Tab-separated table of C-alpha atoms and ligand atoms in Angstrom:
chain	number	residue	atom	x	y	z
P	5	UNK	CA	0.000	0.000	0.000
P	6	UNK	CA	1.244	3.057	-0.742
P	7	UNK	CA	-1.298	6.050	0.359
P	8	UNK	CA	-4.113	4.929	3.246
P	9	UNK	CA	-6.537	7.575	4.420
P	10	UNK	CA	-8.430	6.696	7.276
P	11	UNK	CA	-11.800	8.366	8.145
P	12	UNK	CA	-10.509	11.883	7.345
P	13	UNK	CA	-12.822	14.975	8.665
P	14	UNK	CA	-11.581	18.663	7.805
P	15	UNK	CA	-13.452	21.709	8.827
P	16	UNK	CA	-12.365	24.876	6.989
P	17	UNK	CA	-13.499	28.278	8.848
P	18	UNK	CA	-16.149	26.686	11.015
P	19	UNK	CA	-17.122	24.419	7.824
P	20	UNK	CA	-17.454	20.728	7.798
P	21	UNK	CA	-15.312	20.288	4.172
P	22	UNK	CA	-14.368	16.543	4.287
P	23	UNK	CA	-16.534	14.365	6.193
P	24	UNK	CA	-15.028	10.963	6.404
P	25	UNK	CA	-12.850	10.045	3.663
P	26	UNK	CA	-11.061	6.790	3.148
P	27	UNK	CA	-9.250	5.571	0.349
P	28	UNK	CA	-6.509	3.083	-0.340
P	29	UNK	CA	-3.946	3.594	-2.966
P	30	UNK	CA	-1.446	1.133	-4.357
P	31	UNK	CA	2.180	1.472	-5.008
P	32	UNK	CA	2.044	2.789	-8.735
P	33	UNK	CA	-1.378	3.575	-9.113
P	34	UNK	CA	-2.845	6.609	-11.042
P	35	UNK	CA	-6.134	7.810	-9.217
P	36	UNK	CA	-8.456	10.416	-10.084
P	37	UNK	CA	-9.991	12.673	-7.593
P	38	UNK	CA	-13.306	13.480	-9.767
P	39	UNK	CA	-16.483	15.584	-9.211
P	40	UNK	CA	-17.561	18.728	-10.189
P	41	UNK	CA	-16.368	22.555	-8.455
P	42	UNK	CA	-17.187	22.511	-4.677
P	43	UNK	CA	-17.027	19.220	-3.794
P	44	UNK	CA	-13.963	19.187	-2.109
P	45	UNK	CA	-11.043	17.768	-4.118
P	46	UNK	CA	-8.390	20.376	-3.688
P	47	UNK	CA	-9.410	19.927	-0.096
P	48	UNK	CA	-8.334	16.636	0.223
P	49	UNK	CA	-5.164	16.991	-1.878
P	50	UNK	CA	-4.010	19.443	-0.065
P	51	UNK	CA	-4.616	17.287	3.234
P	52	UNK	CA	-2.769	14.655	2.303
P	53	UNK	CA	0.173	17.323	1.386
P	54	UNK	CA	-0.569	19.179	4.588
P	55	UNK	CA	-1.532	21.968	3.498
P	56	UNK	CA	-4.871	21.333	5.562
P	57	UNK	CA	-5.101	20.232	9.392
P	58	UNK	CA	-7.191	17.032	9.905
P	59	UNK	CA	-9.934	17.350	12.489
P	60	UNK	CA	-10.357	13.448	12.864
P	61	UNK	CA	-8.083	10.606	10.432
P	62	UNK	CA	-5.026	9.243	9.829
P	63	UNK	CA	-2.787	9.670	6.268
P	64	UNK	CA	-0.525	7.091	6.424
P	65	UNK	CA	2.354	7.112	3.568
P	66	UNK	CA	4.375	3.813	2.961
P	67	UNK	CA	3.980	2.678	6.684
P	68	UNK	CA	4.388	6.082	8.258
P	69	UNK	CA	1.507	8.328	9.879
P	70	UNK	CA	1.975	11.344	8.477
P	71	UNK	CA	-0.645	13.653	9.620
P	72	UNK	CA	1.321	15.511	12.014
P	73	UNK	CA	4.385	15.628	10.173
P	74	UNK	CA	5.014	19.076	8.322
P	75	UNK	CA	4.406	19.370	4.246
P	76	UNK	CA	8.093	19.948	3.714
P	77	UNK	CA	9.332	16.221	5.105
P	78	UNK	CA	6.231	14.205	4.212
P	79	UNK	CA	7.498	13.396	0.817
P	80	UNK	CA	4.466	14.455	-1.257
P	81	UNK	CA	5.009	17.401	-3.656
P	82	UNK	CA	1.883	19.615	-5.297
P	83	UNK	CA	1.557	21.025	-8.826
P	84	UNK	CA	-1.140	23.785	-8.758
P	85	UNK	CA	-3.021	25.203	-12.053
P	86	UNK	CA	-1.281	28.016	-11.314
P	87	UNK	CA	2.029	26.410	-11.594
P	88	UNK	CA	3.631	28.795	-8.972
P	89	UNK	CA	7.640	28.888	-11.058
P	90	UNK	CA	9.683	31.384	-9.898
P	91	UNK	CA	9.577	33.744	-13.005
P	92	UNK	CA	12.684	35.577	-12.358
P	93	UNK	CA	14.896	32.148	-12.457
P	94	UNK	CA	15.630	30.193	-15.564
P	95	UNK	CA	14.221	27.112	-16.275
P	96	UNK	CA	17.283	25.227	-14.795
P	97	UNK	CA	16.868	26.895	-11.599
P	98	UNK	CA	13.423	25.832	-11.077
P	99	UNK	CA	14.050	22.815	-11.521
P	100	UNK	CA	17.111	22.719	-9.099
P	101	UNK	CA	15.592	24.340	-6.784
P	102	UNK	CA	14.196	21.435	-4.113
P	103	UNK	CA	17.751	20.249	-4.889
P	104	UNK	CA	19.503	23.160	-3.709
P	105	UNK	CA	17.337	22.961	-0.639
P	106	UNK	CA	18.921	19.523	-0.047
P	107	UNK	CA	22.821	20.199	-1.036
P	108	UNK	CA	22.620	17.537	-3.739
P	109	UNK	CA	25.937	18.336	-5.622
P	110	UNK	CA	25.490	20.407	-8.204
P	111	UNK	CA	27.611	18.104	-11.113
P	112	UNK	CA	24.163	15.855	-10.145
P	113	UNK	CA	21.659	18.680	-10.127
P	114	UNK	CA	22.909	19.507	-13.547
P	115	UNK	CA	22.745	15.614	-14.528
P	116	UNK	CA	19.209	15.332	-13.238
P	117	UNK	CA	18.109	18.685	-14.635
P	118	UNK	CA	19.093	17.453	-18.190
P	119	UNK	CA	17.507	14.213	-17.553
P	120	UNK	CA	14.015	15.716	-16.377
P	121	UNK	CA	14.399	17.668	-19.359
P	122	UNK	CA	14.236	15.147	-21.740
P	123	UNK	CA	11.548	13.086	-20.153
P	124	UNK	CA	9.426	16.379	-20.335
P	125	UNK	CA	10.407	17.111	-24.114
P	126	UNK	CA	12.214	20.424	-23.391
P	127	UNK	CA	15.689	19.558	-23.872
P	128	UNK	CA	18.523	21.885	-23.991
P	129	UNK	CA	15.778	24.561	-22.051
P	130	UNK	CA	18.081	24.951	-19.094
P	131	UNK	CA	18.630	28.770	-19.494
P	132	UNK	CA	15.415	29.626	-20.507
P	133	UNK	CA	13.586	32.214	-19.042
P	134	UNK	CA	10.055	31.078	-16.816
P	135	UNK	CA	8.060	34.925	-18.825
P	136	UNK	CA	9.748	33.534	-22.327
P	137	UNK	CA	7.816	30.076	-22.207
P	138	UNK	CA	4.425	29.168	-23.824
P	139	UNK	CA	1.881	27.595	-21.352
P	140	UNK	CA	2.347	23.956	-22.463
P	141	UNK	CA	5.676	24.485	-21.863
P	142	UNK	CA	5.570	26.031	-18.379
P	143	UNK	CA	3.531	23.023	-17.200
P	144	UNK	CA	6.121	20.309	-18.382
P	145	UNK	CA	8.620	22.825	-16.247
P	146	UNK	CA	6.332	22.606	-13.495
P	147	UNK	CA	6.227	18.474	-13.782
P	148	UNK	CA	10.013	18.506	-14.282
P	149	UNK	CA	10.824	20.245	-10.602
P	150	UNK	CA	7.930	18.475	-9.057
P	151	UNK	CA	10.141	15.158	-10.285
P	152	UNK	CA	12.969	16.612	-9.057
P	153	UNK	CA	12.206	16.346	-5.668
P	154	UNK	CA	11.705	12.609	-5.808
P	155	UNK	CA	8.296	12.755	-3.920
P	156	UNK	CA	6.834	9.359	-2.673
P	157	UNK	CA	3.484	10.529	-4.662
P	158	UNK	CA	2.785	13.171	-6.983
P	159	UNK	CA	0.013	15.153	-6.216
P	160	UNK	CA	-1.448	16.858	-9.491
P	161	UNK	CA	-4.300	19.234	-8.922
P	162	UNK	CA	-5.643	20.092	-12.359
P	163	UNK	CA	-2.751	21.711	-13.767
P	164	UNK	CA	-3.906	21.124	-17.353
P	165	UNK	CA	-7.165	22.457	-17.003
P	166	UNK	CA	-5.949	25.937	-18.095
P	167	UNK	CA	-4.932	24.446	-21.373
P	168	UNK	CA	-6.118	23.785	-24.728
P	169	UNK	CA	-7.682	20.758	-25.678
P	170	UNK	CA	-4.799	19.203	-27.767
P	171	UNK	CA	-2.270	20.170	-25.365
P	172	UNK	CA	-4.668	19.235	-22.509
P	173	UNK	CA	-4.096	15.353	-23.835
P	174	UNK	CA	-0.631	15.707	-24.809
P	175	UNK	CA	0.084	16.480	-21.315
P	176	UNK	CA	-2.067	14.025	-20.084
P	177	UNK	CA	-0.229	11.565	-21.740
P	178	UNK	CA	3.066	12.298	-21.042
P	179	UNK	CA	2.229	12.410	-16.918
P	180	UNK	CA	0.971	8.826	-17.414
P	181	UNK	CA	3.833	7.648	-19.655
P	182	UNK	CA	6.041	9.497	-16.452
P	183	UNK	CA	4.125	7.667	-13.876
P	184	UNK	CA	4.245	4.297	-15.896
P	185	UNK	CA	7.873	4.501	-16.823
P	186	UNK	CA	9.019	5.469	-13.035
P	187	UNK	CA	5.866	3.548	-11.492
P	188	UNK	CA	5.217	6.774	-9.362
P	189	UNK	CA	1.858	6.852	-7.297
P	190	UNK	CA	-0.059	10.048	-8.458
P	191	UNK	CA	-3.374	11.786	-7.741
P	192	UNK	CA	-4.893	14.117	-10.352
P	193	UNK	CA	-7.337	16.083	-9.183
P	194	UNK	CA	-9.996	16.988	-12.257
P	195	UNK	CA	-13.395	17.658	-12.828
P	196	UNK	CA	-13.283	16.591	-16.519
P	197	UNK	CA	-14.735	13.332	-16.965
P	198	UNK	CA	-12.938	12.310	-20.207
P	199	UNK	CA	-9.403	12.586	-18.670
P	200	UNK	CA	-10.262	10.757	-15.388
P	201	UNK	CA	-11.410	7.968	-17.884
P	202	UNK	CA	-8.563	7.906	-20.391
P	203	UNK	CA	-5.563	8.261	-17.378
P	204	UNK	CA	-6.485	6.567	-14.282
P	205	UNK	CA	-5.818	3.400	-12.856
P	206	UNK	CA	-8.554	4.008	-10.697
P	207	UNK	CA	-11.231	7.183	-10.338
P	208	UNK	CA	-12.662	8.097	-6.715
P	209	UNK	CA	-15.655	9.626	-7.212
P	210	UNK	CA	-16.585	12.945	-4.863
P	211	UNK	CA	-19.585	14.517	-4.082
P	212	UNK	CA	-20.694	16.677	-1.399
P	213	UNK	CA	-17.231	16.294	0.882
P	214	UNK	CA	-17.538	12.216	0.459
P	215	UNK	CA	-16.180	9.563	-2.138
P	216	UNK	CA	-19.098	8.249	-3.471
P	217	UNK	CA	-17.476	5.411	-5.811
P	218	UNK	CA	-13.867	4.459	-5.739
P	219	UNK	CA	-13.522	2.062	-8.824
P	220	UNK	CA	-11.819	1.231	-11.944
P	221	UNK	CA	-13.012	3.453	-14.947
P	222	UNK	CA	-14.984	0.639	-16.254
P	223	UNK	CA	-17.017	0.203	-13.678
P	224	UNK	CA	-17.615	3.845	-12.542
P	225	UNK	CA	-19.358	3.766	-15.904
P	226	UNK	CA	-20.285	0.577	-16.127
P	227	UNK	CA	-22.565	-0.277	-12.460
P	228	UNK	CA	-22.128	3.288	-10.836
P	229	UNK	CA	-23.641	3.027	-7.672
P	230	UNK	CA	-26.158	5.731	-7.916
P	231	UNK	CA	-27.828	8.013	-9.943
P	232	UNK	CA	-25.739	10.834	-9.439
P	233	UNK	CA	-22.754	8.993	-10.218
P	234	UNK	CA	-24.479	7.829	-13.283
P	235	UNK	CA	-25.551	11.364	-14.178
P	236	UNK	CA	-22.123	12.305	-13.385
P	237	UNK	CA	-20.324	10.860	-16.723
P	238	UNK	CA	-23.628	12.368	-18.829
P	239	UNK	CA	-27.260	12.861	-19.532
P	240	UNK	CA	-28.841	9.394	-19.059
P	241	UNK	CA	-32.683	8.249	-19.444
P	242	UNK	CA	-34.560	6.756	-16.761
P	243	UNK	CA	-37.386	4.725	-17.710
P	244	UNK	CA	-39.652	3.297	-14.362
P	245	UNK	CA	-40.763	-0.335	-14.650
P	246	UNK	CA	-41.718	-3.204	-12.020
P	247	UNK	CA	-39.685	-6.509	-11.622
P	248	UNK	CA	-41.966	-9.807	-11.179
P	249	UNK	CA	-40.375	-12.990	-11.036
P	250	UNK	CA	-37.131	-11.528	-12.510
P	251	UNK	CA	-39.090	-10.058	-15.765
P	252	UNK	CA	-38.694	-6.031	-15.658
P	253	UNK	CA	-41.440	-4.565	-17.704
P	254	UNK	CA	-42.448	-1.355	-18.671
P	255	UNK	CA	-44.739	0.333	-21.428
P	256	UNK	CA	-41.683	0.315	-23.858
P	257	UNK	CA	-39.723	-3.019	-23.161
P	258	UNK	CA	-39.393	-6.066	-20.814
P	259	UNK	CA	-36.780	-8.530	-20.144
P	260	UNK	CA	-34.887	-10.875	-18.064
P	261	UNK	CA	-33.260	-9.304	-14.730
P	262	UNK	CA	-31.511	-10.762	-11.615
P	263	UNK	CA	-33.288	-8.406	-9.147
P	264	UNK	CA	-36.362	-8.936	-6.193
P	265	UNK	CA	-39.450	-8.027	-6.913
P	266	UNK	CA	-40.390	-4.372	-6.697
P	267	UNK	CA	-39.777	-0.807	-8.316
P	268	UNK	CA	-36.981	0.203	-10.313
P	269	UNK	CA	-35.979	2.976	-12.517
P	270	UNK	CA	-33.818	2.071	-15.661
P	271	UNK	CA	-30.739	3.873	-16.401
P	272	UNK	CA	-30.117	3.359	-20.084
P	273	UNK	CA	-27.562	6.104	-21.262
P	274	UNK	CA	-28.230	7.330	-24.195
P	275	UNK	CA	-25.462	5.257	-26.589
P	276	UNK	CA	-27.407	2.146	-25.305
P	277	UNK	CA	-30.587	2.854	-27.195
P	278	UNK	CA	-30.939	2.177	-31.166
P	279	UNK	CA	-33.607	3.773	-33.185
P	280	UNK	CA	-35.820	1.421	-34.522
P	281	UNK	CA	-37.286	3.291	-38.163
P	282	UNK	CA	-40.110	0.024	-38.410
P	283	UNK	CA	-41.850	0.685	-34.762
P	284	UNK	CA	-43.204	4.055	-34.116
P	285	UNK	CA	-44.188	4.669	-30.326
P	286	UNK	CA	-41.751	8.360	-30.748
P	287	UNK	CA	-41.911	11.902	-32.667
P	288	UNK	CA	-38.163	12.468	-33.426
P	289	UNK	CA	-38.540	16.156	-31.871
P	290	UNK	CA	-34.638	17.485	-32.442
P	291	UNK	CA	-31.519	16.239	-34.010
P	292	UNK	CA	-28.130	17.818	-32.877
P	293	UNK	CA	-25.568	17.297	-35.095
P	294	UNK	CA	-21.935	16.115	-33.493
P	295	UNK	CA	-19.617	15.186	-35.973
P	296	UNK	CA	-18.969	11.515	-35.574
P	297	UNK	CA	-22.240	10.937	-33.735
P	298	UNK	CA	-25.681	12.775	-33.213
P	299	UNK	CA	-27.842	13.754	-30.440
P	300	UNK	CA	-31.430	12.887	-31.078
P	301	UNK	CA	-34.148	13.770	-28.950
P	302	UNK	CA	-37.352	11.218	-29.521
P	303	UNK	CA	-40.722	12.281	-27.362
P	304	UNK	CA	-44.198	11.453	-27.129
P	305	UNK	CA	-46.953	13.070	-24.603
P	306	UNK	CA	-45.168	11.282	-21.307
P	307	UNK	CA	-41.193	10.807	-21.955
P	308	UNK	CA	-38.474	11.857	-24.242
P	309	UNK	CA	-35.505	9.968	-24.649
P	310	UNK	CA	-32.223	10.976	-25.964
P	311	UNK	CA	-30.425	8.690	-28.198
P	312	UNK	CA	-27.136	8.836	-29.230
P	313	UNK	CA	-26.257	7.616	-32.707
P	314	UNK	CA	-23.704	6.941	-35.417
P	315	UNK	CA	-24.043	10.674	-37.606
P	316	UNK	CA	-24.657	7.726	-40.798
P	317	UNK	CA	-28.538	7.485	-39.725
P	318	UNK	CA	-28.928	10.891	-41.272
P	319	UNK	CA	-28.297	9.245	-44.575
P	320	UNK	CA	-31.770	7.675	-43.750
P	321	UNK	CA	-34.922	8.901	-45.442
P	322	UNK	CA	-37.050	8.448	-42.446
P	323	UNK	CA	-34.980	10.112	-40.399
P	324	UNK	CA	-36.335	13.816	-40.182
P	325	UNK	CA	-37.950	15.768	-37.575
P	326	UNK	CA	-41.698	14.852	-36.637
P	327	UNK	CA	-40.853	11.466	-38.547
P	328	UNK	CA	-41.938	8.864	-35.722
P	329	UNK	CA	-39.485	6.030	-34.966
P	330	UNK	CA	-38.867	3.777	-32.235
P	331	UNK	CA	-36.774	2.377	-29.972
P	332	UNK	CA	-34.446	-0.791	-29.311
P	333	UNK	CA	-32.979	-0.708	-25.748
P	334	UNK	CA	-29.005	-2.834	-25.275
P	335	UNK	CA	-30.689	-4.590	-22.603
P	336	UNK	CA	-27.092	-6.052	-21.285
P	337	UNK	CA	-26.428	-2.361	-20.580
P	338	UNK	CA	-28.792	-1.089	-18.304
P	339	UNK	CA	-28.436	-0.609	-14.667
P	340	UNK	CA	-31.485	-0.519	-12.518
P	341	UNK	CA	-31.789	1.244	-9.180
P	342	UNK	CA	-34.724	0.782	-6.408
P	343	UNK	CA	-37.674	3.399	-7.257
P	344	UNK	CA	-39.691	3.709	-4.309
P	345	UNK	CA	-42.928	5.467	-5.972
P	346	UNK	CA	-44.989	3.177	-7.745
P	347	UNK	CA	-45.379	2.393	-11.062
P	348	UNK	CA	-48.403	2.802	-13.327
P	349	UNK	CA	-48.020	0.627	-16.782
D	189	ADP	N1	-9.562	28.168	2.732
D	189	ADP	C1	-10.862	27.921	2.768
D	189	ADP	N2	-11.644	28.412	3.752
D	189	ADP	C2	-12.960	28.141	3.803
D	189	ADP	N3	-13.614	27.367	2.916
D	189	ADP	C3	-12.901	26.853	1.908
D	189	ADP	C4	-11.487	27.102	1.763
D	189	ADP	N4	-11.057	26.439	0.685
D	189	ADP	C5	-12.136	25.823	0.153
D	189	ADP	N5	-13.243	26.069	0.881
D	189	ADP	C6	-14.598	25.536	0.621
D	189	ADP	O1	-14.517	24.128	0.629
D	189	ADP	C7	-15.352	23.551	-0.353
D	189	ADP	C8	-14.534	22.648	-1.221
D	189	ADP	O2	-13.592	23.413	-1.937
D	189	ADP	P1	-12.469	22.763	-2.838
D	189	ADP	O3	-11.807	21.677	-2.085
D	189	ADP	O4	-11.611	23.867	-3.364
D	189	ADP	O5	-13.344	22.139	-4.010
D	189	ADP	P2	-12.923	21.561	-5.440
D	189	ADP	O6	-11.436	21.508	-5.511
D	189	ADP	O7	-13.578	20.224	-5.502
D	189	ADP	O8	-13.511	22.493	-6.446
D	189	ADP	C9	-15.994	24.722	-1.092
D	189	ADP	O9	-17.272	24.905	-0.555
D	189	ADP	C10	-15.096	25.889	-0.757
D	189	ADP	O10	-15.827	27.083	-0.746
D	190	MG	MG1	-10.106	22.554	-6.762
């Protein structure tokens, strides 16, 4: 185990923040903190750098407790959106910096400089100046001294979020190939959905001051525990239905389930439902055009449904507002969850 928080509470100015966090992560692991503004990542992350005192928990790091331990000798390191180089120094002097701290020679500070360097695609950058650097480049500076200081995990809290979208995944992909290459643990702390799916080992879900889900990126998606987690990763359509003898049936479809009897909702999402041009229970009411894919939203006087499709169904005749259509549900890809109101069919 590399990183164990135990039941962690932090109040900030009178304010409950964290309310009882746990989380285990692995020796060369790459977890996402997820969940939208508010919720408390940066919070955590910088609890677990120190940052922030704990009301209640233990962080324990390889072994070692290190709540009460200062940030400076707990062996976690922080890169902030904001970066926070020292623009006066060149970029070889950022990056030596932590090692100046600790006397490393400075024939080795110059070795590891160069080395960083390459790793972060800036070679021969040493003399640069921090105010004659683009953005993408300032951020693989900011990686490179974050590195340099050898941290027992990485703590990343969305640096890249200021960025483009290109440069966004470039950097994206060079932290994992980093973390994979030197099997560093890392956090990322993001609120963008995508990149917590495409990076991480593992994504912990937070909402409200709590980790709702801590799973693998498959199965956050896949059998999220809830319907805000669902919700969380997109717009989703519920459909209400009643199990009997492990049937679930509902005005639109039925089929086999493992669940007791009783209410449920369905969660289909919308890339699990398939238009169906020969049945015609929906008015196609609006088609948004995506590129590779469109958004289509179906309706009739009690639901709409959005479907998400392959942008080739527009080569279809039928296919054009106030046609009606209907639907074909990938019934291996719905996730149910208990509906206590009842259901009329
Ligand atoms: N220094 C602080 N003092 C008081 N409240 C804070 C402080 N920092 C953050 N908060 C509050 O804590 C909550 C979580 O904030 P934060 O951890 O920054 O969220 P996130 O990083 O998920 O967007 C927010 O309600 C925020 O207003
Ligand atoms: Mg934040």
């Amino acid at each position: 185990m590399s990183l164990k928080l135990e039941k962690i509470r932090v109040n900030l100015q009178g304010n409950e923040i964290l309310h009882n966090i746990n989380l285990n992560v692995e020796k060369g692991e790459f977890i996402s903190l997820l969940g939208p503004s508010g919720c408390g990542k940066s919070t955590l992350l910088k609890s677990i750098a120190g940052l922030n005192d704990l009301e209640e928990g233990k962080i324990i790091l390889f072994g070692e407790e290190i709540q009460d331990i200062v940030p400076e000798k707990r062996g976690t390191v922080i890169v902030f959106q904001d970066l926070r180089l020292f623009p006066h120094l060149s970029v070889e002097k950022n990056i030596s910096f932590s090692m100046d701290l600790k006397k490393v020679p400075k024939k080795q500070q110059k070795e590891i400089v160069k080395k960083l360097l390459k790793d972060v695609q800036l070679e021969g950058f040493e003399n640069r100046r921090i105010r004659e650097m683009s953005g993408g480049q300032l951020q693989r500076v900011a990686l490179a001294r974050a590195l340099a200081s050898n941290p027992k995990i990485l703590l990343l809290d969305e640096p890249f979020s200021g960025l483009d979208e290109k440069l966004r995944e470039e950097m994206g992909k060079l932290v994992k190939k980093l973390q994979r290459e030197n099997k560093m643990t890392m956090i990322l702390v993001t609120h963008d959905k995508k990149e917590a799916l495409q990076l991480s080992d593992k994504i912990a879900l937070m909402l409200h001051g709590d980790i709702i889900q801590y799973d693998t990126p498959y199965n956050m998606y896949r059998y999220p525990v809830s319907m805000e987690v669902a919700d969380y990763f997109g717009r989703n359509n519920y459909l209400s239905g009643v199990v009997k003898d492990k049937i679930f049936k509902n005005e639109y479809f039925e089929t086999k389930c493992d669940l007791n009897d009783g209410n449920y909702k369905a969660m289909i999402r919308s890339s699990s439902i398939l238009i169906n041009e020969e049945k015609d229970d929906f008015k196609i009411k609006n088609i948004v055009y995506l590129g590779d894919f469109v958004e289509i939203i179906l309706g009739n006087n009690k639901k709409e449904i959005l479907v998400k499709s392959s942008s080739d169904i527009l080569n279809s005749d039928k296919f054009k507002i106030n046609n009606k259509v209907g639907i074909n549900i990938k019934e291996d890809e719905i996730c149910y969850f208990e509906d206590c109101k009842e259901v009329c069919l």
